[in-house]
Short mmCIF file of C-alpha atoms in Angstrom, two decimals:
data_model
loop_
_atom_site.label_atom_id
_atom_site.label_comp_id
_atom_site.label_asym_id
_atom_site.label_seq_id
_atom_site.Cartn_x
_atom_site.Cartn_y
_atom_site.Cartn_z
CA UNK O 121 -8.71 0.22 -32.53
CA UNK O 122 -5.23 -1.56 -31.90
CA UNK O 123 -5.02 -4.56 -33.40
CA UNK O 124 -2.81 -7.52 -31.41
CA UNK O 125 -0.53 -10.09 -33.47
CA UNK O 126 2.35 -9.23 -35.79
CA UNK O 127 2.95 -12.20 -38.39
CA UNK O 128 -0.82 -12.86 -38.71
CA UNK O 129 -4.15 -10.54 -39.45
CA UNK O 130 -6.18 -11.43 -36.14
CA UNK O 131 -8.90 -13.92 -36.77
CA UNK O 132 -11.55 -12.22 -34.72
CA UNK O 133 -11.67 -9.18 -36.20
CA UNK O 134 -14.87 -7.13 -35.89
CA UNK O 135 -14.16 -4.85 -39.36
CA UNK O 136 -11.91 -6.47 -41.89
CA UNK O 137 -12.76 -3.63 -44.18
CA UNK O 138 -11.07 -1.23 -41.89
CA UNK O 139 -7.21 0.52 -42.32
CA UNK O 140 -5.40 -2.55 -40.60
CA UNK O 141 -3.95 -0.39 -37.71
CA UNK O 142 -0.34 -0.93 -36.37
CA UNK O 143 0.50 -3.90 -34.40
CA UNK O 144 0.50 -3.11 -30.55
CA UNK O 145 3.39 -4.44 -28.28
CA UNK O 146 2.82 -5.42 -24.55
CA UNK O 147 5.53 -4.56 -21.84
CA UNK O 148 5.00 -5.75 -18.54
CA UNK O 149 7.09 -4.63 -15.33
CA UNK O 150 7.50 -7.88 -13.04
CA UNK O 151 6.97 -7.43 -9.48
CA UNK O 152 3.69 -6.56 -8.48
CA UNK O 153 2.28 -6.64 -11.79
CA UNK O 154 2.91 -10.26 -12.36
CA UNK O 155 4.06 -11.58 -9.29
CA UNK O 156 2.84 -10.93 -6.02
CA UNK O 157 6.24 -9.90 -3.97
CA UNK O 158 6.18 -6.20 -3.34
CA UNK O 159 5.31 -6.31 0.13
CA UNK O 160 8.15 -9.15 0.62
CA UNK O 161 10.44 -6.77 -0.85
CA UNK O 162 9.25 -3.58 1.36
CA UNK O 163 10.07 -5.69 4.26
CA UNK O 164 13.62 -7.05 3.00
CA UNK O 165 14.52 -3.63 1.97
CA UNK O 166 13.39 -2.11 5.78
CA UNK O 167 16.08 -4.87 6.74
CA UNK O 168 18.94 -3.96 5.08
CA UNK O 169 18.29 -0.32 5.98
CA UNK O 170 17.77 -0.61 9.52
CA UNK O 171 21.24 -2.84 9.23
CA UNK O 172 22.88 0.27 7.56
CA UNK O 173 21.08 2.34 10.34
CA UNK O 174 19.08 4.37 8.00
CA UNK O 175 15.21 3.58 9.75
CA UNK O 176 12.59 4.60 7.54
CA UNK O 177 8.98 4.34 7.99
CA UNK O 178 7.51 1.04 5.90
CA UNK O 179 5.48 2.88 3.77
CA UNK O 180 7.59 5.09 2.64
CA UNK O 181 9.94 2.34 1.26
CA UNK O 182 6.81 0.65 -0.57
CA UNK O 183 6.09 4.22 -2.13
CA UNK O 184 9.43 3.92 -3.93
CA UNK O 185 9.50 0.24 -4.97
CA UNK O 186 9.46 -0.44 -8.55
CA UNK O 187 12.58 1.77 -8.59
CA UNK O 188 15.76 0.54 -9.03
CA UNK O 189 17.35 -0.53 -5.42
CA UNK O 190 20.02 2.26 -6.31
CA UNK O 191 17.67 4.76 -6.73
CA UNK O 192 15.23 3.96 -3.91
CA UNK O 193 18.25 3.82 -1.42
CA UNK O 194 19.52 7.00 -2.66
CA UNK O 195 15.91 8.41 -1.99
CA UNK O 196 15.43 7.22 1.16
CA UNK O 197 18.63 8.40 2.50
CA UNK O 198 18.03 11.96 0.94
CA UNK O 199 15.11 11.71 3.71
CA UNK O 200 17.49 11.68 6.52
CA UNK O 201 19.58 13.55 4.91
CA UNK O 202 22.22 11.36 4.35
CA UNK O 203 23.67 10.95 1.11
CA UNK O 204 24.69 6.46 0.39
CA UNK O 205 28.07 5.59 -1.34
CA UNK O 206 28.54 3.62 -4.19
CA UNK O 207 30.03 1.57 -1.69
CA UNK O 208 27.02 1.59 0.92
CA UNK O 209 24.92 1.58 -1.80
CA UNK O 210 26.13 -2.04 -3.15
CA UNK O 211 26.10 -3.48 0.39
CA UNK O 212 22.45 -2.37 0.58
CA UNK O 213 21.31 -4.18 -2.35
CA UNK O 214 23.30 -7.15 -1.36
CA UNK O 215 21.67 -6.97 2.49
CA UNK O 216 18.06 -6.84 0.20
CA UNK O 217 18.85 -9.77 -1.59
CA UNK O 218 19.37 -11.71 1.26
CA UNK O 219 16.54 -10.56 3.46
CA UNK O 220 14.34 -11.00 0.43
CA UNK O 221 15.33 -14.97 0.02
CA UNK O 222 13.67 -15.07 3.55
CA UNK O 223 10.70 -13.19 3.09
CA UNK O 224 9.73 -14.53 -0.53
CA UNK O 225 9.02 -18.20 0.68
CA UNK O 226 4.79 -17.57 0.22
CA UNK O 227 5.66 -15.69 -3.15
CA UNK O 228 3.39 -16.50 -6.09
CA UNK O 229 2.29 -15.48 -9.49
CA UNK O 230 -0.61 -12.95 -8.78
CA UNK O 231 -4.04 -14.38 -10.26
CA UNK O 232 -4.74 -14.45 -14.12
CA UNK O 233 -0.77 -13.75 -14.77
CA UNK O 234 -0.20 -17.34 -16.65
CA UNK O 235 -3.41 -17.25 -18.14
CA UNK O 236 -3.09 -13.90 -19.65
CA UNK O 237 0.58 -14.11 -20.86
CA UNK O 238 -0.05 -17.78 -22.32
CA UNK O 239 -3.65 -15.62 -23.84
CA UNK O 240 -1.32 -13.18 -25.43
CA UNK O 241 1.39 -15.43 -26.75
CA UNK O 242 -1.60 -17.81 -28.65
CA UNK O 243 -3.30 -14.73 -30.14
CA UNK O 244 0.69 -13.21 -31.52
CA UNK O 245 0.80 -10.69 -29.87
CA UNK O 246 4.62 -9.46 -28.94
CA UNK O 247 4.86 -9.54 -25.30
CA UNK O 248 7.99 -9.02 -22.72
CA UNK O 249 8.80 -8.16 -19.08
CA UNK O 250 11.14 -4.96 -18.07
CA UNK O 251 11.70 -4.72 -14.80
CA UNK O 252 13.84 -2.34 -12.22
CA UNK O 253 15.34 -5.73 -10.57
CA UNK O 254 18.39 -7.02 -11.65
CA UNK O 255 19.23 -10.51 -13.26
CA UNK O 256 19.12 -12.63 -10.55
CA UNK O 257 15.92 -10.99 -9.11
CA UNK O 258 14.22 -11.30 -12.19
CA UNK O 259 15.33 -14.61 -12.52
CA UNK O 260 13.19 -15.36 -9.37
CA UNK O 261 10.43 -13.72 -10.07
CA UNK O 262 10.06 -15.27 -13.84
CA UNK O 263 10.20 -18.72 -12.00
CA UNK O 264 7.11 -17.74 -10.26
CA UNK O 265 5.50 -17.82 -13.56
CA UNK O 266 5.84 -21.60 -14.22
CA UNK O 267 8.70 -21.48 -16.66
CA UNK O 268 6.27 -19.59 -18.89
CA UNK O 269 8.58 -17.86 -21.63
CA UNK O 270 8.18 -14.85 -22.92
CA UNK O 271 8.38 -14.86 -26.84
CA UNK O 272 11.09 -11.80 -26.72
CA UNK O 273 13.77 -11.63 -24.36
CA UNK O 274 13.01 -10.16 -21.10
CA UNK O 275 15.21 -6.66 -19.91
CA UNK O 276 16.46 -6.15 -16.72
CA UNK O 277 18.22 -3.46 -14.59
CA UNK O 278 21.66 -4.42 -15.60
CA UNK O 279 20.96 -4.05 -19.35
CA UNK O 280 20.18 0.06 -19.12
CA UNK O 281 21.66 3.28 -17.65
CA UNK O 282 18.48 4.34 -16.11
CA UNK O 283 15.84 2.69 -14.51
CA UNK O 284 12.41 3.47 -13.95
CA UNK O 285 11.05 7.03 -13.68
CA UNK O 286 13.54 7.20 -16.56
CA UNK O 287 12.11 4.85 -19.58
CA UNK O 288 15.23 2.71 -20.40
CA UNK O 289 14.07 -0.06 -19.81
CA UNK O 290 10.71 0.01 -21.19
CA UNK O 291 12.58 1.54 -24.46
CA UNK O 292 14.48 -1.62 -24.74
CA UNK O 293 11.93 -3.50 -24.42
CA UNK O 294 10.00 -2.31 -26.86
CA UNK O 295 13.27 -2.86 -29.38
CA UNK O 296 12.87 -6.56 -28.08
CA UNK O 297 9.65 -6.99 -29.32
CA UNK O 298 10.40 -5.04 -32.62
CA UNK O 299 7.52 -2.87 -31.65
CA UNK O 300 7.46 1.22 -32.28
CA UNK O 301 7.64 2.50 -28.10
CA UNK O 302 4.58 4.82 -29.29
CA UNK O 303 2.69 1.45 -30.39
CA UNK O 304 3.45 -0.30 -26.98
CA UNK O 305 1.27 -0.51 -23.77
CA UNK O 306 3.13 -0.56 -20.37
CA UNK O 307 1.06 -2.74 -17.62
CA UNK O 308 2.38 -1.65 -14.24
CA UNK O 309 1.72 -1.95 -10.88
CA UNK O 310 3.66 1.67 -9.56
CA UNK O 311 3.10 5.27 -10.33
CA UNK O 312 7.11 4.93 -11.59
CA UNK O 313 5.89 2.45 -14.24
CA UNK O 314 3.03 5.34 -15.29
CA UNK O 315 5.11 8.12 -15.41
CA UNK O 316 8.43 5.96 -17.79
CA UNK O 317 5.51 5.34 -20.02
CA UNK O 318 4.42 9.01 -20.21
CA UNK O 319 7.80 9.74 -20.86
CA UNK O 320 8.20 7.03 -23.50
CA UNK O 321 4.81 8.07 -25.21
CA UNK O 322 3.82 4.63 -25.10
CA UNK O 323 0.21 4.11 -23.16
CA UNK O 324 0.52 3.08 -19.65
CA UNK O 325 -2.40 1.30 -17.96
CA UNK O 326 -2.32 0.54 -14.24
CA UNK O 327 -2.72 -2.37 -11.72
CA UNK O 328 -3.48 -2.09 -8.44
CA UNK O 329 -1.96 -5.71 -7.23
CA UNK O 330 1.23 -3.87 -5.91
CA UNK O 331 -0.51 -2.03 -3.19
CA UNK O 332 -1.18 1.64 -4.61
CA UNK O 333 -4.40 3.08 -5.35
CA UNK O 334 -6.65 3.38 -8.29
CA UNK O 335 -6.47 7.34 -8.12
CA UNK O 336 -2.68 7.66 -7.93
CA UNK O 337 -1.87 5.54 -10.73
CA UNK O 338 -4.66 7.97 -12.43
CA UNK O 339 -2.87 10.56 -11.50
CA UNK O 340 0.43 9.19 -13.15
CA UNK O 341 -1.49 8.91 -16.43
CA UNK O 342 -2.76 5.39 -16.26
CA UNK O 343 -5.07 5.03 -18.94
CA UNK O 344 -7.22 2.29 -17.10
CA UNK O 345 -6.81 0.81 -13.68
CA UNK O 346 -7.24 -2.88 -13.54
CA UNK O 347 -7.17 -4.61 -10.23
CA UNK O 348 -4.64 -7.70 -11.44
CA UNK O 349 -3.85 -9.48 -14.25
CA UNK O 350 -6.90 -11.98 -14.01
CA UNK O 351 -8.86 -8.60 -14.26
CA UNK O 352 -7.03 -7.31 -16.76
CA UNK O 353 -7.53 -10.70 -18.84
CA UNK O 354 -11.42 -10.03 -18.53
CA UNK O 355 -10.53 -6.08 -19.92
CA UNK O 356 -8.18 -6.98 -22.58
CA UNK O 357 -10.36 -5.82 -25.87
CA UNK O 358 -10.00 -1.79 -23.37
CA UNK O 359 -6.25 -2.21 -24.43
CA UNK O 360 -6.96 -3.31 -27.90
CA UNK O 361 -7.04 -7.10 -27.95
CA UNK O 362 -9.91 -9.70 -28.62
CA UNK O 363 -11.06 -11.67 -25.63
CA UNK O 364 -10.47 -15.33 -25.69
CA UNK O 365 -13.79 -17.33 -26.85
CA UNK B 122 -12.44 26.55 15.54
CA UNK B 123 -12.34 24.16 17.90
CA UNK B 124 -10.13 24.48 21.21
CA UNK B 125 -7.95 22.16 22.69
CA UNK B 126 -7.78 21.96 26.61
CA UNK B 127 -10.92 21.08 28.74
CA UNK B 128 -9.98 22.09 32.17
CA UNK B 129 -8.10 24.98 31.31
CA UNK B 130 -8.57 28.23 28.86
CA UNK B 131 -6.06 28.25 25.97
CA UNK B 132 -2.88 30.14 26.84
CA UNK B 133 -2.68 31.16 23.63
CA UNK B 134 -6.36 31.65 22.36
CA UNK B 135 -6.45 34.57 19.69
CA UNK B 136 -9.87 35.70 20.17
CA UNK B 137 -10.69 35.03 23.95
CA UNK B 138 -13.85 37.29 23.32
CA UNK B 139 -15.02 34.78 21.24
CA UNK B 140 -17.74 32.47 22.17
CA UNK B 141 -16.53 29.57 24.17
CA UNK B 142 -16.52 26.30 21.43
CA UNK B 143 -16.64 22.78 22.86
CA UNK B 144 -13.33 21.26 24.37
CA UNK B 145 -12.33 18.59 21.27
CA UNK B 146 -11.49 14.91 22.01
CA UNK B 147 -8.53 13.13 19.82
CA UNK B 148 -8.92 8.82 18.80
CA UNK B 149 -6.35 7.81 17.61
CA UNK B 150 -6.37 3.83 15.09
CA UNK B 151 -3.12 2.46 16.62
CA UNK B 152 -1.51 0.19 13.90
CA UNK B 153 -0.52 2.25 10.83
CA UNK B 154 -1.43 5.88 13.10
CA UNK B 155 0.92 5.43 15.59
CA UNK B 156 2.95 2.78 15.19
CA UNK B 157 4.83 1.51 12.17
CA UNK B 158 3.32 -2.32 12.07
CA UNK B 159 0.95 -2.21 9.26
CA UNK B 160 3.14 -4.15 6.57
CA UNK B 161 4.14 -7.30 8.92
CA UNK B 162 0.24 -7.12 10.00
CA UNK B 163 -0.07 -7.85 6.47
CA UNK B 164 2.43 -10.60 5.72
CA UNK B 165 1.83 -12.34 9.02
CA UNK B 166 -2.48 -12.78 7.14
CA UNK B 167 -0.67 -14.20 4.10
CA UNK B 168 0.76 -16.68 6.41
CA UNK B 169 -2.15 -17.27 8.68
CA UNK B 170 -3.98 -17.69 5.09
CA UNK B 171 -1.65 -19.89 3.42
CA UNK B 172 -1.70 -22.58 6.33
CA UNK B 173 -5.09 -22.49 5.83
CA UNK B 174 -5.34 -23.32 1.94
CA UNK B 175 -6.79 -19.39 1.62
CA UNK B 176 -4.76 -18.13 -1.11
CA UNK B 177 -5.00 -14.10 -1.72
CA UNK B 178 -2.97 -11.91 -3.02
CA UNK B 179 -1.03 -9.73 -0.59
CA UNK B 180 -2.55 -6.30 -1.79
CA UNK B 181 -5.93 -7.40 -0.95
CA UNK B 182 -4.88 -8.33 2.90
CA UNK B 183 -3.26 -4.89 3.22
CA UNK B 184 -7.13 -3.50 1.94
CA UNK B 185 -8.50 -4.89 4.55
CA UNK B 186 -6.15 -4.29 8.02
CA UNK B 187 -8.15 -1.93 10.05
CA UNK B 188 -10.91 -4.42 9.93
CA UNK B 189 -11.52 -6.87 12.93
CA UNK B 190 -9.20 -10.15 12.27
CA UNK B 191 -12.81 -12.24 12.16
CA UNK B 192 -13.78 -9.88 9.60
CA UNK B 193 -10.96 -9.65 7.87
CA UNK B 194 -10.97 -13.58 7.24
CA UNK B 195 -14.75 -13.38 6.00
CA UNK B 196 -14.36 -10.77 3.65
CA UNK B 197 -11.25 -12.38 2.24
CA UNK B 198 -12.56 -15.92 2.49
CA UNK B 199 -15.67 -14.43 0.60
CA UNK B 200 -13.64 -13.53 -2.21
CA UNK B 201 -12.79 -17.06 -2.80
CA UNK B 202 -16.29 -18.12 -2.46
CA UNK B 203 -15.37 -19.79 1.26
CA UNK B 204 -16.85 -19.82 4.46
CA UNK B 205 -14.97 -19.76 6.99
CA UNK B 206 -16.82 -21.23 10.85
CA UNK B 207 -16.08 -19.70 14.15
CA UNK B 208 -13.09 -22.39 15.00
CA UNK B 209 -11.74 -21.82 11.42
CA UNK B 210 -11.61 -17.72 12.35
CA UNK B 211 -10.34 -18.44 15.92
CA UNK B 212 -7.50 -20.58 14.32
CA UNK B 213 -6.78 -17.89 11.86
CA UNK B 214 -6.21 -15.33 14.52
CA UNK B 215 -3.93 -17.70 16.29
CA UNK B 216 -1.72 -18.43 13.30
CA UNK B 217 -1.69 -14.34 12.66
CA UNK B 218 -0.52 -13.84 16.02
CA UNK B 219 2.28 -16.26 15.73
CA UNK B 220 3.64 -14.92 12.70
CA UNK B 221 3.44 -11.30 13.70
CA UNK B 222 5.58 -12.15 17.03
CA UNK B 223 8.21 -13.16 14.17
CA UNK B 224 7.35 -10.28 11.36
CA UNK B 225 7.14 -7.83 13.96
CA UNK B 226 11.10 -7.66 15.60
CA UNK B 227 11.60 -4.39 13.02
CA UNK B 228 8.43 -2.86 13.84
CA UNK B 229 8.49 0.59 15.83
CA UNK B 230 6.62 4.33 16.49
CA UNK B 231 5.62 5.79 13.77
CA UNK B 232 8.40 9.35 12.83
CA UNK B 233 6.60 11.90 15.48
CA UNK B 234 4.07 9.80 17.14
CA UNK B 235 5.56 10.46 20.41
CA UNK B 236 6.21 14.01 20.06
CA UNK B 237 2.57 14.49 19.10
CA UNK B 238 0.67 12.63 21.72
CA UNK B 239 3.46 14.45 24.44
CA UNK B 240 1.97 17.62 23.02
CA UNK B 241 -1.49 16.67 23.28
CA UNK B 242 -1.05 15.75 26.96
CA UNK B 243 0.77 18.54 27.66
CA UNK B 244 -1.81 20.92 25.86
CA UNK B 245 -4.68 18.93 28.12
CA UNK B 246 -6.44 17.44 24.79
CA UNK B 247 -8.15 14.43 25.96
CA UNK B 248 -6.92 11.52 24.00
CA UNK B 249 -7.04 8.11 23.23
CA UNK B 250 -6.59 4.77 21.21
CA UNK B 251 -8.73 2.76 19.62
CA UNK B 252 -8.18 -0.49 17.17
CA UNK B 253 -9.55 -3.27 16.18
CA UNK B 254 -6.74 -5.67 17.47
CA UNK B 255 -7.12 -8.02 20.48
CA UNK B 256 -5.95 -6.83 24.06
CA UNK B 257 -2.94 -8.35 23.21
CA UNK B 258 -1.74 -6.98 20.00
CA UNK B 259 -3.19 -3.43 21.22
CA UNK B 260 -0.01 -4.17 24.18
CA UNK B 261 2.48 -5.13 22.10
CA UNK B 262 1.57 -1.57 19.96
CA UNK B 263 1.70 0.67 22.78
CA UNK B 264 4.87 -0.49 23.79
CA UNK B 265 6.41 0.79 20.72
CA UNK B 266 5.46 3.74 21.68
CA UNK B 267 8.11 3.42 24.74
CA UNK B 268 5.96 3.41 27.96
CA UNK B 269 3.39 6.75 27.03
CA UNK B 270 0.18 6.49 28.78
CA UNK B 271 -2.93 7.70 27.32
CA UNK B 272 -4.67 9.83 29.74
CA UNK B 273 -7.88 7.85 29.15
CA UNK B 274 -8.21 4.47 28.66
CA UNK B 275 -7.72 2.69 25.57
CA UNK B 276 -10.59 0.79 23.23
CA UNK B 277 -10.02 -2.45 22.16
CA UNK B 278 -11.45 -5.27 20.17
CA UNK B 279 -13.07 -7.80 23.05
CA UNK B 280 -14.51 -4.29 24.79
CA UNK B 281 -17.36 -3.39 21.70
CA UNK B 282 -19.59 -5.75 19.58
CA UNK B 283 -18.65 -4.38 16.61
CA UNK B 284 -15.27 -3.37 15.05
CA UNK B 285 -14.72 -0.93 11.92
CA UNK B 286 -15.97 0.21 10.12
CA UNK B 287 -18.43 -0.19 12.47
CA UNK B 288 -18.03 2.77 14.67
CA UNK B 289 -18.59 0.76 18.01
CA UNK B 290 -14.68 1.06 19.24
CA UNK B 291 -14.71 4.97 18.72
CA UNK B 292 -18.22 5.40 20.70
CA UNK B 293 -16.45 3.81 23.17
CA UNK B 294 -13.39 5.88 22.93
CA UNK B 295 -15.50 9.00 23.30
CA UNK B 296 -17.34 8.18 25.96
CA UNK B 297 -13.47 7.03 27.62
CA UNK B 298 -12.51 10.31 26.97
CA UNK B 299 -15.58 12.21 27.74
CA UNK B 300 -16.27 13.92 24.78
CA UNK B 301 -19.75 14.19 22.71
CA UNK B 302 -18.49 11.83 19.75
CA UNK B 303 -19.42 14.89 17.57
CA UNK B 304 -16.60 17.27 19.00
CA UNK B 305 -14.12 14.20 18.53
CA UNK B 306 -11.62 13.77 15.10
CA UNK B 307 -10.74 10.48 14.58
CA UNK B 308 -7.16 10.03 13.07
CA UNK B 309 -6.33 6.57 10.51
CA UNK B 310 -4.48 5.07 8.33
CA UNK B 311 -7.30 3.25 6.54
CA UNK B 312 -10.58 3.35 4.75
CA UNK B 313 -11.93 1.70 7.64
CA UNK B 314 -11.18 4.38 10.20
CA UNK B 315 -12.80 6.97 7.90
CA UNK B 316 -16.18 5.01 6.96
CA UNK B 317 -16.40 4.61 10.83
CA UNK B 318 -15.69 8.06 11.56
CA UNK B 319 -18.73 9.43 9.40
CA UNK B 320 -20.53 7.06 10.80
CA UNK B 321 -20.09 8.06 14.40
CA UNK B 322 -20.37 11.58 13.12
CA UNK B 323 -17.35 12.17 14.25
CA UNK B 324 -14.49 14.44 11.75
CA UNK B 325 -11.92 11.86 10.04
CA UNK B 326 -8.69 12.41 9.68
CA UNK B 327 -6.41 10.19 7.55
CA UNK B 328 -2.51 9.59 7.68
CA UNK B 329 -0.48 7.61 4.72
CA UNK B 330 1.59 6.06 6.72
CA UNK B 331 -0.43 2.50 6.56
CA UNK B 332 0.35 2.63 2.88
CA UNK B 333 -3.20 3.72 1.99
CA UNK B 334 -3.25 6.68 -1.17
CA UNK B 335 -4.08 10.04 -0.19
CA UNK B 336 -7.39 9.64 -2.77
CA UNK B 337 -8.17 6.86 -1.38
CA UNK B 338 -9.02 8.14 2.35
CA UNK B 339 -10.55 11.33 0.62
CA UNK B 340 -12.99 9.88 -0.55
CA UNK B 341 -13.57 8.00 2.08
CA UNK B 342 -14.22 10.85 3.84
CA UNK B 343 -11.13 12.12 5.40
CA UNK B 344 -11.61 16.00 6.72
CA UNK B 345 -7.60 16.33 6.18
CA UNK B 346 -4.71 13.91 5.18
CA UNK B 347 -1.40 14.02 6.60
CA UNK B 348 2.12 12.19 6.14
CA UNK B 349 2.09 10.47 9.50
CA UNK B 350 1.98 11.60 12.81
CA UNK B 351 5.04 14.44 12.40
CA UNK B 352 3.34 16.07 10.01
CA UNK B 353 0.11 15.93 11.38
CA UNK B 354 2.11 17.53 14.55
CA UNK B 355 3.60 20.34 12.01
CA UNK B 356 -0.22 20.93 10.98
CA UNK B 357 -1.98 20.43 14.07
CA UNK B 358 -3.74 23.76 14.32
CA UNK B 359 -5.74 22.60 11.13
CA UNK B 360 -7.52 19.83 13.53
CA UNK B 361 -8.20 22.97 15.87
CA UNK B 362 -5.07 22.90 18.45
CA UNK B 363 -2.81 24.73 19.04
CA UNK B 364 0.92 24.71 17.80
CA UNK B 365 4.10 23.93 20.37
CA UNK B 366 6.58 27.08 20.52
#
């Protein structure tokens, strides 16, 4: 059993005469786990590569999201076989950016996200974001949240070499909440979230509010598939924290 | 194995002592199959929703495209314990129609959709389409696909009672095609495509390029699943026809 909260033994637990157990540290990636904007950034990032002539089917580009834009554009390209400039490469990520102001009008929080994070902030438990999306994205997509803070600073792309497969970020992260990586479950919405947790040996469990299915997030080594943070909520003593009431 | 062809012997038949097998009919979904709209399908719902105070995360649209529109907007409106009336659907599907015209300037064929339904004409399978859109999104489709006419005519929505999964709209197709349902393999992106196919009794055959996992349409059934439509071309002698060159 994991026990959540750091500066306080939890009041609701079942077996106060058992070894207390380490405290456990959420990390949660932002878009699509969080906030519901994948799809809005699929479509801005088919815009700026149709704009840079490099057409790609739609699915394709969704299949990589949760990757840093670098990355993803690099991919995509190695499709064609074309290979994308530093040069080319910024320009892409600036023609994203501004295709994704148009297409993230209708973007929200996804259901249960504020009521979860405010859940695991009351019962102490060290939470943070780490996402693939730079500052200013991540600025955007934390908005969506309400102004909820997270009680540890939040990491972005900009703050690592190596974004997700790789587990930078999550790594960092897991220094922000003063947490042992091994001690930490990663809640993510892509099978590149899954597989950075593998490689971090923290536990990675899976949500399916970005758009992939239940069995390939399995197959990445979620530990439990959860269909969105309101679900998760309902879930949370699977991951090793008490239920509210 | 099932030939290809049904008013001529295969050219290149390896065993033409072998018994004669039934000629095999091809249905193809259209959005997501053949062409590359599933993803502004999905964010022109989210609109249609929104404007109507239905609120759902943009994961569970894309679950459901494949569907009919009208039930599409039940099963969604469902989940937010809503009913929706007939004028309330009707106004739906107007508002989704308007916002596709705008999500849908980036939207073309599918990598190797033409190539493979050339080849099927050219090879004298019988083939066809059949979706659950309206007569007028089933246009707009086809002409992505740059003028090709199916030798049969297609299915649409306002032509059966029933749309998937259902398997009302590929009855119909067969019987356009004139083909026993039985000897017919039913290619789609989604869930919905597959249910229907077993239904029918008819082999499914599932393509990723809607976005659906490869899990997912296995066990819903699919026979095979390919890429998209170029690699289904690549493979095509697995679905019983044979390869160009």
């Amino acid at each position: 059993m994991i026990q959540g909260g750091t500066t306080q033994p939890s009041q609701t637990s079942l077996n106060e005469a058992a070894p207390e157990t380490a405290p456990v540290g959420f990390l949660f990636d932002l878009d699509g786990t969080l906030v519901d904007t994948v799809y809005q950034h699929v479509l801005a990032w088919q815009n700026a590569l149709d704009a840079s002539g490099l057409h790609v089917a739609v699915w394709e580009i969704h299949r990589r999201i949760g990757m840093s834009g670098g990355l993803l554009a690099q991919a995509l390209a190695r499709e064609l076989d074309r290979r994308i400039t530093p040069e080319e490469a910024a320009k892409l990520q600036a023609a994203h950016a501004e295709a994704y102001r148009q297409f993230s009008k209708q973007a929200r929080a996804l259901p249960g996200a504020r009521e979860l994070l405010n859940h695991l902030t009351s019962s102490g438990v060290p939470w943070t974001v780490a996402t693939s999306g730079g500052k200013l994205s991540a600025t955007l997509g934390m908005e969506l949240l309400g102004g909820l803070q997270p009680p540890y600073p939040i990491v972005t792309r900009d703050q690592v070499k190596h974004a997700k497969p790789d587990p930078d970020l999550f790594l960092a992260a897991a220094v922000s909440v003063g947490v042992p990586i091994e001690h930490c479950v990663i809640f993510g919405d892509s099978v590149w979230d899954m597989l950075a947790a593998r490689r971090a040996r923290a536990l990675g469990v899976g949500l399916l509010s970005g758009g992939y299915g239940r069995e390939e997030l399995e197959r990445a080594g979620a530990y439990r598939v959860y269909d969105d943070p309101a679900d998760l909520l309902r879930h949370l003593d699977e991951v090793g924290v008490r239920l509210p009431g």
